[in-house]
Short mmCIF file of C-alpha atoms in Angstrom, two decimals:
data_model
loop_
_atom_site.label_atom_id
_atom_site.label_comp_id
_atom_site.label_asym_id
_atom_site.label_seq_id
_atom_site.Cartn_x
_atom_site.Cartn_y
_atom_site.Cartn_z
CA MET A 4 -0.30 -20.20 25.02
CA ASN A 5 3.18 -20.18 24.21
CA ALA A 6 5.07 -17.25 22.82
CA ARG A 7 5.31 -18.37 19.17
CA LEU A 8 1.40 -18.55 19.06
CA SER A 9 0.83 -15.24 20.83
CA ARG A 10 3.21 -13.39 18.36
CA GLU A 11 1.34 -14.97 15.30
CA SER A 12 -1.99 -14.30 16.81
CA LEU A 13 -0.75 -10.81 17.35
CA LEU A 14 0.45 -10.36 13.82
CA TRP A 15 -2.69 -11.74 12.26
CA ASN A 16 -4.94 -9.48 14.32
CA ARG A 17 -2.68 -6.51 13.44
CA VAL A 18 -2.91 -7.19 9.62
CA LEU A 19 -6.87 -7.76 10.15
CA VAL A 20 -7.19 -4.35 11.64
CA ILE A 21 -5.16 -2.73 8.78
CA SER A 22 -7.31 -4.62 6.15
CA GLU A 23 -10.42 -3.39 7.80
CA SER A 24 -9.23 0.13 8.15
CA MET A 25 -8.33 0.38 4.37
CA ASP A 26 -12.15 -0.45 3.62
CA GLU A 27 -13.14 2.68 5.51
CA PRO A 28 -14.14 5.47 2.98
CA ASP A 29 -12.33 8.04 5.16
CA CYS A 30 -9.10 6.18 5.64
CA SER A 31 -6.01 8.01 4.68
CA VAL A 32 -2.81 6.62 3.01
CA GLU A 33 -1.01 8.53 5.97
CA HIS A 34 -2.98 6.55 8.45
CA ILE A 35 -2.26 2.98 6.82
CA ALA A 36 1.32 4.00 6.21
CA ASN A 37 1.60 4.60 9.90
CA MET A 38 -0.24 1.30 10.97
CA LEU A 39 2.04 -0.68 8.70
CA CYS A 40 5.22 1.14 10.15
CA GLY A 41 3.94 -0.01 13.64
CA LEU A 42 3.56 -3.49 12.47
CA GLU A 43 6.96 -3.44 10.84
CA GLU A 44 8.58 -1.98 13.82
CA GLY A 45 6.73 -4.36 16.42
CA PHE A 46 7.36 -7.48 14.73
CA ALA A 47 10.96 -6.94 13.53
CA GLY A 48 12.96 -9.99 13.73
CA ALA A 49 10.13 -12.08 15.25
CA PHE A 50 9.69 -14.39 12.57
CA ASP A 51 12.15 -16.92 11.09
CA PRO A 52 11.67 -17.59 7.38
CA ALA A 53 12.43 -21.19 7.88
CA ASP A 54 10.24 -21.82 10.77
CA ASP A 55 7.48 -19.11 10.44
CA PHE A 56 7.22 -18.59 6.53
CA PRO A 57 3.62 -17.12 6.25
CA GLU A 58 4.15 -14.73 9.12
CA PHE A 59 7.79 -13.91 7.86
CA ALA A 60 6.13 -13.12 4.19
CA THR A 61 3.16 -11.05 5.30
CA HIS A 62 5.64 -8.95 7.75
CA ARG A 63 7.76 -8.49 4.63
CA LEU A 64 4.75 -7.69 2.28
CA CYS A 65 3.72 -5.34 5.00
CA ARG A 66 7.05 -3.70 5.14
CA SER A 67 7.22 -3.31 1.29
CA MET A 68 3.93 -1.84 1.20
CA ARG A 69 4.70 0.77 3.56
CA GLN A 70 8.03 1.65 1.67
CA LEU A 71 5.78 2.04 -1.59
CA LEU A 72 3.19 4.12 0.24
CA ASP A 73 6.20 6.45 1.64
CA ARG A 74 7.77 6.67 -2.06
CA LEU A 75 4.41 7.59 -3.67
CA ALA A 76 3.83 10.19 -1.05
CA GLU A 77 7.12 11.84 -1.80
CA ARG A 78 6.53 12.13 -5.51
CA PRO A 79 5.35 15.50 -6.66
CA ALA A 80 1.66 15.93 -7.52
CA PRO A 81 1.02 15.76 -11.19
CA GLU A 82 0.36 19.02 -13.03
#
C-alpha cells in the first residue's frame, strides 16, 4: 500500500472511531475534543486540497469542530 492510501485509510478509520465514540451514552465532550485534537495534530499538513480534497475537507471539519467544542467549554455556565 502506498503512503497516500495509508494516510487516507488512517484518517477514515480515525473519523469512524470518533463518530462511534460520539454515539456512546457515556461519551464526554472533553473526550471527543481530545480525539479531534489528536486527529488534527496527527494529520496536520498531510493532505493537499488540490490532490486530496475529501480528506483535506474532513480534516478541516474536524479541526473546526474541536475549536467549537473548546469555545463552548470556555463559556460560563448559564445561571
